[in-house]
């Protein structure tokens, strides 16, 4: 019973952190609820896609392998070994996470994006020799208690409708209000400016300077969304961070065209989503 209580306490702490210290999840966000529920940014709450037992187990079974992939970075000593690591990591994600991506649900979507941000940040730290952590680095700390609880529950309960803790992570977040949605999409231009600054980095020193400025930039631009997440915002931030880190690794390897492609695609997808949601907020979307 002591172990179960510990897991439950950790889960409660996780839910509390994700909702934020000043969470308003139990209250109606200001604005028009019917409009908010039509926004893509709120889709996990308005139109949830809960994970099945099989989807949850597929993610959980991959965690040991993910941790081994990250641990292998510690033995990387030069660029040639880093290229070998990337080849191995990409092969692993294709094999282990390919089926997860092919059958996505809200919980697996959230956590795989957070873990990708963690992985790419670990690589970027390795090549630039810069110390520091990002918010996504706590993902495994949160995810392992979920796995322990859910896997134990699945072993003891054969019900197909078993209530998985994995599904609470997104479900219990509040809807984003119209004002909060607009504020998040207003950061697109800043993100684009940051990506352009990366593409201008043409030496190890300038890339290192860009990376050192990144943590401050992220906190200044997205700190409020980290602290009080709603809808898909936190998941999207992790995805956009991972794109930045991947592009920076490409820039380090003098693959500027690849870095540019990664960033341009991320920005185009984000702007398309923003245009759709802002049109709904402005009353121009379809009824």
mmCIF file with all atom_site columns, N, CA and C in Angstrom, residues 92-161:
data_model
loop_
_atom_site.group_PDB
_atom_site.id
_atom_site.type_symbol
_atom_site.label_atom_id
_atom_site.label_alt_id
_atom_site.label_comp_id
_atom_site.label_asym_id
_atom_site.label_entity_id
_atom_site.label_seq_id
_atom_site.pdbx_PDB_ins_code
_atom_site.Cartn_x
_atom_site.Cartn_y
_atom_site.Cartn_z
_atom_site.occupancy
_atom_site.B_iso_or_equiv
_atom_site.pdbx_formal_charge
_atom_site.auth_seq_id
_atom_site.auth_comp_id
_atom_site.auth_asym_id
_atom_site.auth_atom_id
_atom_site.pdbx_PDB_model_num
ATOM 1   N N  . UNK A 1 92  ? 15.673  3.830  -34.068 1.00 0.00 ? 92  UNK A N  1
ATOM 2   C CA . UNK A 1 92  ? 14.895  3.411  -32.892 1.00 0.00 ? 92  UNK A CA 1
ATOM 3   C C  . UNK A 1 92  ? 13.512  4.064  -32.884 1.00 0.00 ? 92  UNK A C  1
ATOM 4   N N  . UNK A 1 93  ? 13.456  5.378  -33.129 1.00 0.00 ? 93  UNK A N  1
ATOM 5   C CA . UNK A 1 93  ? 12.156  6.057  -33.104 1.00 0.00 ? 93  UNK A CA 1
ATOM 6   C C  . UNK A 1 93  ? 11.236  5.541  -34.205 1.00 0.00 ? 93  UNK A C  1
ATOM 7   N N  . UNK A 1 94  ? 11.804  5.233  -35.363 1.00 0.00 ? 94  UNK A N  1
ATOM 8   C CA . UNK A 1 94  ? 10.981  4.701  -36.449 1.00 0.00 ? 94  UNK A CA 1
ATOM 9   C C  . UNK A 1 94  ? 10.381  3.348  -36.061 1.00 0.00 ? 94  UNK A C  1
ATOM 10  N N  . UNK A 1 95  ? 11.193  2.526  -35.407 1.00 0.00 ? 95  UNK A N  1
ATOM 11  C CA . UNK A 1 95  ? 10.736  1.187  -35.041 1.00 0.00 ? 95  UNK A CA 1
ATOM 12  C C  . UNK A 1 95  ? 9.782   1.207  -33.853 1.00 0.00 ? 95  UNK A C  1
ATOM 13  N N  . UNK A 1 96  ? 10.129  1.960  -32.808 1.00 0.00 ? 96  UNK A N  1
ATOM 14  C CA . UNK A 1 96  ? 9.367   1.922  -31.562 1.00 0.00 ? 96  UNK A CA 1
ATOM 15  C C  . UNK A 1 96  ? 8.241   2.947  -31.503 1.00 0.00 ? 96  UNK A C  1
ATOM 16  N N  . UNK A 1 97  ? 8.490   4.137  -32.071 1.00 0.00 ? 97  UNK A N  1
ATOM 17  C CA . UNK A 1 97  ? 7.460   5.176  -32.004 1.00 0.00 ? 97  UNK A CA 1
ATOM 18  C C  . UNK A 1 97  ? 6.654   5.291  -33.293 1.00 0.00 ? 97  UNK A C  1
ATOM 19  N N  . UNK A 1 98  ? 7.126   4.657  -34.375 1.00 0.00 ? 98  UNK A N  1
ATOM 20  C CA . UNK A 1 98  ? 6.349   4.661  -35.611 1.00 0.00 ? 98  UNK A CA 1
ATOM 21  C C  . UNK A 1 98  ? 4.931   4.150  -35.382 1.00 0.00 ? 98  UNK A C  1
ATOM 22  N N  . UNK A 1 99  ? 4.764   2.991  -34.707 1.00 0.00 ? 99  UNK A N  1
ATOM 23  C CA . UNK A 1 99  ? 3.411   2.500  -34.424 1.00 0.00 ? 99  UNK A CA 1
ATOM 24  C C  . UNK A 1 99  ? 2.633   3.424  -33.489 1.00 0.00 ? 99  UNK A C  1
ATOM 25  N N  . UNK A 1 100 ? 3.348   4.095  -32.589 1.00 0.00 ? 100 UNK A N  1
ATOM 26  C CA . UNK A 1 100 ? 2.683   5.044  -31.678 1.00 0.00 ? 100 UNK A CA 1
ATOM 27  C C  . UNK A 1 100 ? 2.124   6.217  -32.479 1.00 0.00 ? 100 UNK A C  1
ATOM 28  N N  . UNK A 1 101 ? 2.945   6.762  -33.396 1.00 0.00 ? 101 UNK A N  1
ATOM 29  C CA . UNK A 1 101 ? 2.500   7.884  -34.226 1.00 0.00 ? 101 UNK A CA 1
ATOM 30  C C  . UNK A 1 101 ? 1.355   7.476  -35.149 1.00 0.00 ? 101 UNK A C  1
ATOM 31  N N  . UNK A 1 102 ? 1.381   6.236  -35.606 1.00 0.00 ? 102 UNK A N  1
ATOM 32  C CA . UNK A 1 102 ? 0.350   5.768  -36.541 1.00 0.00 ? 102 UNK A CA 1
ATOM 33  C C  . UNK A 1 102 ? -1.007  5.611  -35.867 1.00 0.00 ? 102 UNK A C  1
ATOM 34  N N  . UNK A 1 103 ? -1.011  5.527  -34.553 1.00 0.00 ? 103 UNK A N  1
ATOM 35  C CA . UNK A 1 103 ? -2.257  5.327  -33.807 1.00 0.00 ? 103 UNK A CA 1
ATOM 36  C C  . UNK A 1 103 ? -2.236  6.230  -32.577 1.00 0.00 ? 103 UNK A C  1
ATOM 37  N N  . UNK A 1 104 ? -2.201  7.544  -32.831 1.00 0.00 ? 104 UNK A N  1
ATOM 38  C CA . UNK A 1 104 ? -1.982  8.520  -31.776 1.00 0.00 ? 104 UNK A CA 1
ATOM 39  C C  . UNK A 1 104 ? -3.236  8.784  -30.948 1.00 0.00 ? 104 UNK A C  1
ATOM 40  N N  . UNK A 1 105 ? -3.014  9.121  -29.691 1.00 0.00 ? 105 UNK A N  1
ATOM 41  C CA . UNK A 1 105 ? -4.071  9.571  -28.785 1.00 0.00 ? 105 UNK A CA 1
ATOM 42  C C  . UNK A 1 105 ? -3.511  10.758 -28.010 1.00 0.00 ? 105 UNK A C  1
ATOM 43  N N  . UNK A 1 106 ? -4.344  11.427 -27.233 1.00 0.00 ? 106 UNK A N  1
ATOM 44  C CA . UNK A 1 106 ? -3.917  12.678 -26.604 1.00 0.00 ? 106 UNK A CA 1
ATOM 45  C C  . UNK A 1 106 ? -2.683  12.501 -25.713 1.00 0.00 ? 106 UNK A C  1
ATOM 46  N N  . UNK A 1 107 ? -2.684  11.473 -24.871 1.00 0.00 ? 107 UNK A N  1
ATOM 47  C CA . UNK A 1 107 ? -1.575  11.282 -23.943 1.00 0.00 ? 107 UNK A CA 1
ATOM 48  C C  . UNK A 1 107 ? -0.273  10.955 -24.636 1.00 0.00 ? 107 UNK A C  1
ATOM 49  N N  . UNK A 1 108 ? -0.307  10.061 -25.632 1.00 0.00 ? 108 UNK A N  1
ATOM 50  C CA . UNK A 1 108 ? 0.931   9.695  -26.329 1.00 0.00 ? 108 UNK A CA 1
ATOM 51  C C  . UNK A 1 108 ? 1.444   10.858 -27.175 1.00 0.00 ? 108 UNK A C  1
ATOM 52  N N  . UNK A 1 109 ? 0.539   11.655 -27.741 1.00 0.00 ? 109 UNK A N  1
ATOM 53  C CA . UNK A 1 109 ? 0.947   12.815 -28.524 1.00 0.00 ? 109 UNK A CA 1
ATOM 54  C C  . UNK A 1 109 ? 1.687   13.814 -27.635 1.00 0.00 ? 109 UNK A C  1
ATOM 55  N N  . UNK A 1 110 ? 1.121   14.077 -26.465 1.00 0.00 ? 110 UNK A N  1
ATOM 56  C CA . UNK A 1 110 ? 1.736   15.026 -25.537 1.00 0.00 ? 110 UNK A CA 1
ATOM 57  C C  . UNK A 1 110 ? 3.127   14.567 -25.117 1.00 0.00 ? 110 UNK A C  1
ATOM 58  N N  . UNK A 1 111 ? 3.235   13.332 -24.681 1.00 0.00 ? 111 UNK A N  1
ATOM 59  C CA . UNK A 1 111 ? 4.494   12.876 -24.100 1.00 0.00 ? 111 UNK A CA 1
ATOM 60  C C  . UNK A 1 111 ? 5.583   12.595 -25.131 1.00 0.00 ? 111 UNK A C  1
ATOM 61  N N  . UNK A 1 112 ? 5.242   12.088 -26.299 1.00 0.00 ? 112 UNK A N  1
ATOM 62  C CA . UNK A 1 112 ? 6.293   11.854 -27.293 1.00 0.00 ? 112 UNK A CA 1
ATOM 63  C C  . UNK A 1 112 ? 6.880   13.180 -27.762 1.00 0.00 ? 112 UNK A C  1
ATOM 64  N N  . UNK A 1 113 ? 6.057   14.213 -27.855 1.00 0.00 ? 113 UNK A N  1
ATOM 65  C CA . UNK A 1 113 ? 6.592   15.521 -28.254 1.00 0.00 ? 113 UNK A CA 1
ATOM 66  C C  . UNK A 1 113 ? 7.497   16.088 -27.164 1.00 0.00 ? 113 UNK A C  1
ATOM 67  N N  . UNK A 1 114 ? 7.108   15.909 -25.915 1.00 0.00 ? 114 UNK A N  1
ATOM 68  C CA . UNK A 1 114 ? 7.950   16.379 -24.814 1.00 0.00 ? 114 UNK A CA 1
ATOM 69  C C  . UNK A 1 114 ? 9.271   15.624 -24.788 1.00 0.00 ? 114 UNK A C  1
ATOM 70  N N  . UNK A 1 115 ? 9.230   14.311 -25.007 1.00 0.00 ? 115 UNK A N  1
ATOM 71  C CA . UNK A 1 115 ? 10.456  13.513 -24.992 1.00 0.00 ? 115 UNK A CA 1
ATOM 72  C C  . UNK A 1 115 ? 11.362  13.853 -26.172 1.00 0.00 ? 115 UNK A C  1
ATOM 73  N N  . UNK A 1 116 ? 10.779  14.165 -27.313 1.00 0.00 ? 116 UNK A N  1
ATOM 74  C CA . UNK A 1 116 ? 11.596  14.582 -28.462 1.00 0.00 ? 116 UNK A CA 1
ATOM 75  C C  . UNK A 1 116 ? 12.329  15.886 -28.144 1.00 0.00 ? 116 UNK A C  1
ATOM 76  N N  . UNK A 1 117 ? 11.657  16.810 -27.466 1.00 0.00 ? 117 UNK A N  1
ATOM 77  C CA . UNK A 1 117 ? 12.319  18.055 -27.074 1.00 0.00 ? 117 UNK A CA 1
ATOM 78  C C  . UNK A 1 117 ? 13.482  17.753 -26.136 1.00 0.00 ? 117 UNK A C  1
ATOM 79  N N  . UNK A 1 118 ? 13.276  16.848 -25.189 1.00 0.00 ? 118 UNK A N  1
ATOM 80  C CA . UNK A 1 118 ? 14.335  16.449 -24.263 1.00 0.00 ? 118 UNK A CA 1
ATOM 81  C C  . UNK A 1 118 ? 15.522  15.860 -25.011 1.00 0.00 ? 118 UNK A C  1
ATOM 82  N N  . UNK A 1 119 ? 15.240  14.976 -25.969 1.00 0.00 ? 119 UNK A N  1
ATOM 83  C CA . UNK A 1 119 ? 16.315  14.312 -26.717 1.00 0.00 ? 119 UNK A CA 1
ATOM 84  C C  . UNK A 1 119 ? 17.126  15.318 -27.530 1.00 0.00 ? 119 UNK A C  1
ATOM 85  N N  . UNK A 1 120 ? 16.442  16.196 -28.256 1.00 0.00 ? 120 UNK A N  1
ATOM 86  C CA . UNK A 1 120 ? 17.160  17.146 -29.097 1.00 0.00 ? 120 UNK A CA 1
ATOM 87  C C  . UNK A 1 120 ? 17.939  18.166 -28.271 1.00 0.00 ? 120 UNK A C  1
ATOM 88  N N  . UNK A 1 121 ? 17.396  18.528 -27.122 1.00 0.00 ? 121 UNK A N  1
ATOM 89  C CA . UNK A 1 121 ? 18.134  19.438 -26.241 1.00 0.00 ? 121 UNK A CA 1
ATOM 90  C C  . UNK A 1 121 ? 19.396  18.753 -25.709 1.00 0.00 ? 121 UNK A C  1
ATOM 91  N N  . UNK A 1 122 ? 19.303  17.467 -25.391 1.00 0.00 ? 122 UNK A N  1
ATOM 92  C CA . UNK A 1 122 ? 20.466  16.724 -24.911 1.00 0.00 ? 122 UNK A CA 1
ATOM 93  C C  . UNK A 1 122 ? 21.568  16.698 -25.970 1.00 0.00 ? 122 UNK A C  1
ATOM 94  N N  . UNK A 1 123 ? 21.179  16.515 -27.233 1.00 0.00 ? 123 UNK A N  1
ATOM 95  C CA . UNK A 1 123 ? 22.156  16.516 -28.320 1.00 0.00 ? 123 UNK A CA 1
ATOM 96  C C  . UNK A 1 123 ? 22.795  17.898 -28.460 1.00 0.00 ? 123 UNK A C  1
ATOM 97  N N  . UNK A 1 124 ? 21.961  18.930 -28.420 1.00 0.00 ? 124 UNK A N  1
ATOM 98  C CA . UNK A 1 124 ? 22.471  20.289 -28.586 1.00 0.00 ? 124 UNK A CA 1
ATOM 99  C C  . UNK A 1 124 ? 23.433  20.656 -27.459 1.00 0.00 ? 124 UNK A C  1
ATOM 100 N N  . UNK A 1 125 ? 23.119  20.233 -26.255 1.00 0.00 ? 125 UNK A N  1
ATOM 101 C CA . UNK A 1 125 ? 24.038  20.456 -25.147 1.00 0.00 ? 125 UNK A CA 1
ATOM 102 C C  . UNK A 1 125 ? 25.379  19.757 -25.391 1.00 0.00 ? 125 UNK A C  1
ATOM 103 N N  . UNK A 1 126 ? 25.295  18.577 -25.949 1.00 0.00 ? 126 UNK A N  1
ATOM 104 C CA . UNK A 1 126 ? 26.502  17.778 -26.183 1.00 0.00 ? 126 UNK A CA 1
ATOM 105 C C  . UNK A 1 126 ? 27.450  18.468 -27.165 1.00 0.00 ? 126 UNK A C  1
ATOM 106 N N  . UNK A 1 127 ? 26.897  19.051 -28.213 1.00 0.00 ? 127 UNK A N  1
ATOM 107 C CA . UNK A 1 127 ? 27.759  19.630 -29.247 1.00 0.00 ? 127 UNK A CA 1
ATOM 108 C C  . UNK A 1 127 ? 28.215  21.052 -28.919 1.00 0.00 ? 127 UNK A C  1
ATOM 109 N N  . UNK A 1 128 ? 27.445  21.762 -28.081 1.00 0.00 ? 128 UNK A N  1
ATOM 110 C CA . UNK A 1 128 ? 27.817  23.144 -27.752 1.00 0.00 ? 128 UNK A CA 1
ATOM 111 C C  . UNK A 1 128 ? 28.477  23.266 -26.384 1.00 0.00 ? 128 UNK A C  1
ATOM 112 N N  . UNK A 1 129 ? 28.432  22.175 -25.597 1.00 0.00 ? 129 UNK A N  1
ATOM 113 C CA . UNK A 1 129 ? 29.029  22.158 -24.259 1.00 0.00 ? 129 UNK A CA 1
ATOM 114 C C  . UNK A 1 129 ? 28.394  23.202 -23.343 1.00 0.00 ? 129 UNK A C  1
ATOM 115 N N  . UNK A 1 130 ? 27.111  23.432 -23.528 1.00 0.00 ? 130 UNK A N  1
ATOM 116 C CA . UNK A 1 130 ? 26.368  24.371 -22.695 1.00 0.00 ? 130 UNK A CA 1
ATOM 117 C C  . UNK A 1 130 ? 25.538  23.586 -21.693 1.00 0.00 ? 130 UNK A C  1
ATOM 118 N N  . UNK A 1 131 ? 25.613  23.999 -20.437 1.00 0.00 ? 131 UNK A N  1
ATOM 119 C CA . UNK A 1 131 ? 24.860  23.326 -19.387 1.00 0.00 ? 131 UNK A CA 1
ATOM 120 C C  . UNK A 1 131 ? 23.511  24.005 -19.183 1.00 0.00 ? 131 UNK A C  1
ATOM 121 N N  . UNK A 1 132 ? 22.557  23.254 -18.696 1.00 0.00 ? 132 UNK A N  1
ATOM 122 C CA . UNK A 1 132 ? 21.249  23.839 -18.415 1.00 0.00 ? 132 UNK A CA 1
ATOM 123 C C  . UNK A 1 132 ? 20.153  22.819 -18.647 1.00 0.00 ? 132 UNK A C  1
ATOM 124 N N  . UNK A 1 133 ? 18.982  23.149 -18.171 1.00 0.00 ? 133 UNK A N  1
ATOM 125 C CA . UNK A 1 133 ? 17.831  22.269 -18.343 1.00 0.00 ? 133 UNK A CA 1
ATOM 126 C C  . UNK A 1 133 ? 16.689  23.035 -18.996 1.00 0.00 ? 133 UNK A C  1
ATOM 127 N N  . UNK A 1 134 ? 15.758  22.292 -19.548 1.00 0.00 ? 134 UNK A N  1
ATOM 128 C CA . UNK A 1 134 ? 14.543  22.878 -20.104 1.00 0.00 ? 134 UNK A CA 1
ATOM 129 C C  . UNK A 1 134 ? 13.357  22.266 -19.368 1.00 0.00 ? 134 UNK A C  1
ATOM 130 N N  . UNK A 1 135 ? 12.201  22.859 -19.520 1.00 0.00 ? 135 UNK A N  1
ATOM 131 C CA . UNK A 1 135 ? 11.023  22.369 -18.805 1.00 0.00 ? 135 UNK A CA 1
ATOM 132 C C  . UNK A 1 135 ? 10.711  20.913 -19.156 1.00 0.00 ? 135 UNK A C  1
ATOM 133 N N  . UNK A 1 136 ? 10.915  20.555 -20.419 1.00 0.00 ? 136 UNK A N  1
ATOM 134 C CA . UNK A 1 136 ? 10.588  19.202 -20.864 1.00 0.00 ? 136 UNK A CA 1
ATOM 135 C C  . UNK A 1 136 ? 11.475  18.140 -20.225 1.00 0.00 ? 136 UNK A C  1
ATOM 136 N N  . UNK A 1 137 ? 12.605  18.544 -19.638 1.00 0.00 ? 137 UNK A N  1
ATOM 137 C CA . UNK A 1 137 ? 13.506  17.575 -19.030 1.00 0.00 ? 137 UNK A CA 1
ATOM 138 C C  . UNK A 1 137 ? 12.850  16.828 -17.868 1.00 0.00 ? 137 UNK A C  1
ATOM 139 N N  . UNK A 1 138 ? 11.790  17.389 -17.304 1.00 0.00 ? 138 UNK A N  1
ATOM 140 C CA . UNK A 1 138 ? 11.097  16.733 -16.184 1.00 0.00 ? 138 UNK A CA 1
ATOM 141 C C  . UNK A 1 138 ? 10.099  15.683 -16.661 1.00 0.00 ? 138 UNK A C  1
ATOM 142 N N  . UNK A 1 139 ? 9.963   15.521 -17.976 1.00 0.00 ? 139 UNK A N  1
ATOM 143 C CA . UNK A 1 139 ? 8.936   14.630 -18.523 1.00 0.00 ? 139 UNK A CA 1
ATOM 144 C C  . UNK A 1 139 ? 9.039   13.206 -18.004 1.00 0.00 ? 139 UNK A C  1
ATOM 145 N N  . UNK A 1 140 ? 10.243  12.638 -18.049 1.00 0.00 ? 140 UNK A N  1
ATOM 146 C CA . UNK A 1 140 ? 10.395  11.251 -17.616 1.00 0.00 ? 140 UNK A CA 1
ATOM 147 C C  . UNK A 1 140 ? 10.089  11.096 -16.130 1.00 0.00 ? 140 UNK A C  1
ATOM 148 N N  . UNK A 1 141 ? 10.443  12.102 -15.361 1.00 0.00 ? 141 UNK A N  1
ATOM 149 C CA . UNK A 1 141 ? 10.146  12.079 -13.925 1.00 0.00 ? 141 UNK A CA 1
ATOM 150 C C  . UNK A 1 141 ? 8.643   11.975 -13.691 1.00 0.00 ? 141 UNK A C  1
ATOM 151 N N  . UNK A 1 142 ? 7.847   12.619 -14.541 1.00 0.00 ? 142 UNK A N  1
ATOM 152 C CA . UNK A 1 142 ? 6.399   12.563 -14.418 1.00 0.00 ? 142 UNK A CA 1
ATOM 153 C C  . UNK A 1 142 ? 5.819   11.295 -15.031 1.00 0.00 ? 142 UNK A C  1
ATOM 154 N N  . UNK A 1 143 ? 6.441   10.872 -16.123 1.00 0.00 ? 143 UNK A N  1
ATOM 155 C CA . UNK A 1 143 ? 5.874   9.770  -16.904 1.00 0.00 ? 143 UNK A CA 1
ATOM 156 C C  . UNK A 1 143 ? 6.070   8.411  -16.239 1.00 0.00 ? 143 UNK A C  1
ATOM 157 N N  . UNK A 1 144 ? 7.176   8.211  -15.553 1.00 0.00 ? 144 UNK A N  1
ATOM 158 C CA . UNK A 1 144 ? 7.443   6.908  -14.939 1.00 0.00 ? 144 UNK A CA 1
ATOM 159 C C  . UNK A 1 144 ? 6.415   6.533  -13.866 1.00 0.00 ? 144 UNK A C  1
ATOM 160 N N  . UNK A 1 145 ? 5.994   7.472  -12.992 1.00 0.00 ? 145 UNK A N  1
ATOM 161 C CA . UNK A 1 145 ? 4.927   7.110  -12.049 1.00 0.00 ? 145 UNK A CA 1
ATOM 162 C C  . UNK A 1 145 ? 3.605   6.782  -12.755 1.00 0.00 ? 145 UNK A C  1
ATOM 163 N N  . UNK A 1 146 ? 3.311   7.483  -13.842 1.00 0.00 ? 146 UNK A N  1
ATOM 164 C CA . UNK A 1 146 ? 2.111   7.160  -14.619 1.00 0.00 ? 146 UNK A CA 1
ATOM 165 C C  . UNK A 1 146 ? 2.203   5.732  -15.134 1.00 0.00 ? 146 UNK A C  1
ATOM 166 N N  . UNK A 1 147 ? 3.359   5.377  -15.684 1.00 0.00 ? 147 UNK A N  1
ATOM 167 C CA . UNK A 1 147 ? 3.554   4.033  -16.210 1.00 0.00 ? 147 UNK A CA 1
ATOM 168 C C  . UNK A 1 147 ? 3.390   2.996  -15.107 1.00 0.00 ? 147 UNK A C  1
ATOM 169 N N  . UNK A 1 148 ? 4.022   3.236  -13.978 1.00 0.00 ? 148 UNK A N  1
ATOM 170 C CA . UNK A 1 148 ? 3.963   2.274  -12.873 1.00 0.00 ? 148 UNK A CA 1
ATOM 171 C C  . UNK A 1 148 ? 2.520   2.050  -12.422 1.00 0.00 ? 148 UNK A C  1
ATOM 172 N N  . UNK A 1 149 ? 1.770   3.132  -12.307 1.00 0.00 ? 149 UNK A N  1
ATOM 173 C CA . UNK A 1 149 ? 0.381   3.044  -11.859 1.00 0.00 ? 149 UNK A CA 1
ATOM 174 C C  . UNK A 1 149 ? -0.493  2.360  -12.905 1.00 0.00 ? 149 UNK A C  1
ATOM 175 N N  . UNK A 1 150 ? -0.389  2.821  -14.151 1.00 0.00 ? 150 UNK A N  1
ATOM 176 C CA . UNK A 1 150 ? -1.266  2.290  -15.199 1.00 0.00 ? 150 UNK A CA 1
ATOM 177 C C  . UNK A 1 150 ? -0.957  0.838  -15.544 1.00 0.00 ? 150 UNK A C  1
ATOM 178 N N  . UNK A 1 151 ? 0.325   0.492  -15.611 1.00 0.00 ? 151 UNK A N  1
ATOM 179 C CA . UNK A 1 151 ? 0.677   -0.887 -15.940 1.00 0.00 ? 151 UNK A CA 1
ATOM 180 C C  . UNK A 1 151 ? 0.212   -1.844 -14.853 1.00 0.00 ? 151 UNK A C  1
ATOM 181 N N  . UNK A 1 152 ? 0.336   -1.416 -13.593 1.00 0.00 ? 152 UNK A N  1
ATOM 182 C CA . UNK A 1 152 ? -0.156  -2.252 -12.487 1.00 0.00 ? 152 UNK A CA 1
ATOM 183 C C  . UNK A 1 152 ? -1.668  -2.405 -12.579 1.00 0.00 ? 152 UNK A C  1
ATOM 184 N N  . UNK A 1 153 ? -2.353  -1.309 -12.902 1.00 0.00 ? 153 UNK A N  1
ATOM 185 C CA . UNK A 1 153 ? -3.809  -1.357 -13.016 1.00 0.00 ? 153 UNK A CA 1
ATOM 186 C C  . UNK A 1 153 ? -4.236  -2.254 -14.165 1.00 0.00 ? 153 UNK A C  1
ATOM 187 N N  . UNK A 1 154 ? -3.518  -2.190 -15.285 1.00 0.00 ? 154 UNK A N  1
ATOM 188 C CA . UNK A 1 154 ? -3.868  -3.017 -16.440 1.00 0.00 ? 154 UNK A CA 1
ATOM 189 C C  . UNK A 1 154 ? -3.656  -4.502 -16.166 1.00 0.00 ? 154 UNK A C  1
ATOM 190 N N  . UNK A 1 155 ? -2.669  -4.803 -15.335 1.00 0.00 ? 155 UNK A N  1
ATOM 191 C CA . UNK A 1 155 ? -2.420  -6.204 -14.986 1.00 0.00 ? 155 UNK A CA 1
ATOM 192 C C  . UNK A 1 155 ? -3.509  -6.757 -14.074 1.00 0.00 ? 155 UNK A C  1
ATOM 193 N N  . UNK A 1 156 ? -4.131  -5.878 -13.288 1.00 0.00 ? 156 UNK A N  1
ATOM 194 C CA . UNK A 1 156 ? -5.102  -6.324 -12.302 1.00 0.00 ? 156 UNK A CA 1
ATOM 195 C C  . UNK A 1 156 ? -6.546  -6.194 -12.770 1.00 0.00 ? 156 UNK A C  1
ATOM 196 N N  . UNK A 1 157 ? -6.776  -5.390 -13.811 1.00 0.00 ? 157 UNK A N  1
ATOM 197 C CA . UNK A 1 157 ? -8.141  -5.112 -14.263 1.00 0.00 ? 157 UNK A CA 1
ATOM 198 C C  . UNK A 1 157 ? -8.223  -5.357 -15.762 1.00 0.00 ? 157 UNK A C  1
ATOM 199 N N  . UNK A 1 158 ? -9.069  -6.270 -16.181 1.00 0.00 ? 158 UNK A N  1
ATOM 200 C CA . UNK A 1 158 ? -9.175  -6.596 -17.599 1.00 0.00 ? 158 UNK A CA 1
ATOM 201 C C  . UNK A 1 158 ? -10.221 -5.748 -18.315 1.00 0.00 ? 158 UNK A C  1
ATOM 202 N N  . UNK A 1 159 ? -10.848 -4.812 -17.591 1.00 0.00 ? 159 UNK A N  1
ATOM 203 C CA . UNK A 1 159 ? -11.889 -3.988 -18.187 1.00 0.00 ? 159 UNK A CA 1
ATOM 204 C C  . UNK A 1 159 ? -11.335 -3.154 -19.330 1.00 0.00 ? 159 UNK A C  1
ATOM 205 N N  . UNK A 1 160 ? -11.977 -3.165 -20.511 1.00 0.00 ? 160 UNK A N  1
ATOM 206 C CA . UNK A 1 160 ? -11.513 -2.328 -21.630 1.00 0.00 ? 160 UNK A CA 1
ATOM 207 C C  . UNK A 1 160 ? -11.710 -0.846 -21.361 1.00 0.00 ? 160 UNK A C  1
ATOM 208 N N  . UNK A 1 161 ? -12.553 -0.529 -20.368 1.00 0.00 ? 161 UNK A N  1
ATOM 209 C CA . UNK A 1 161 ? -12.845 0.861  -20.027 1.00 0.00 ? 161 UNK A CA 1
ATOM 210 C C  . UNK A 1 161 ? -12.065 1.327  -18.798 1.00 0.00 ? 161 UNK A C  1
#
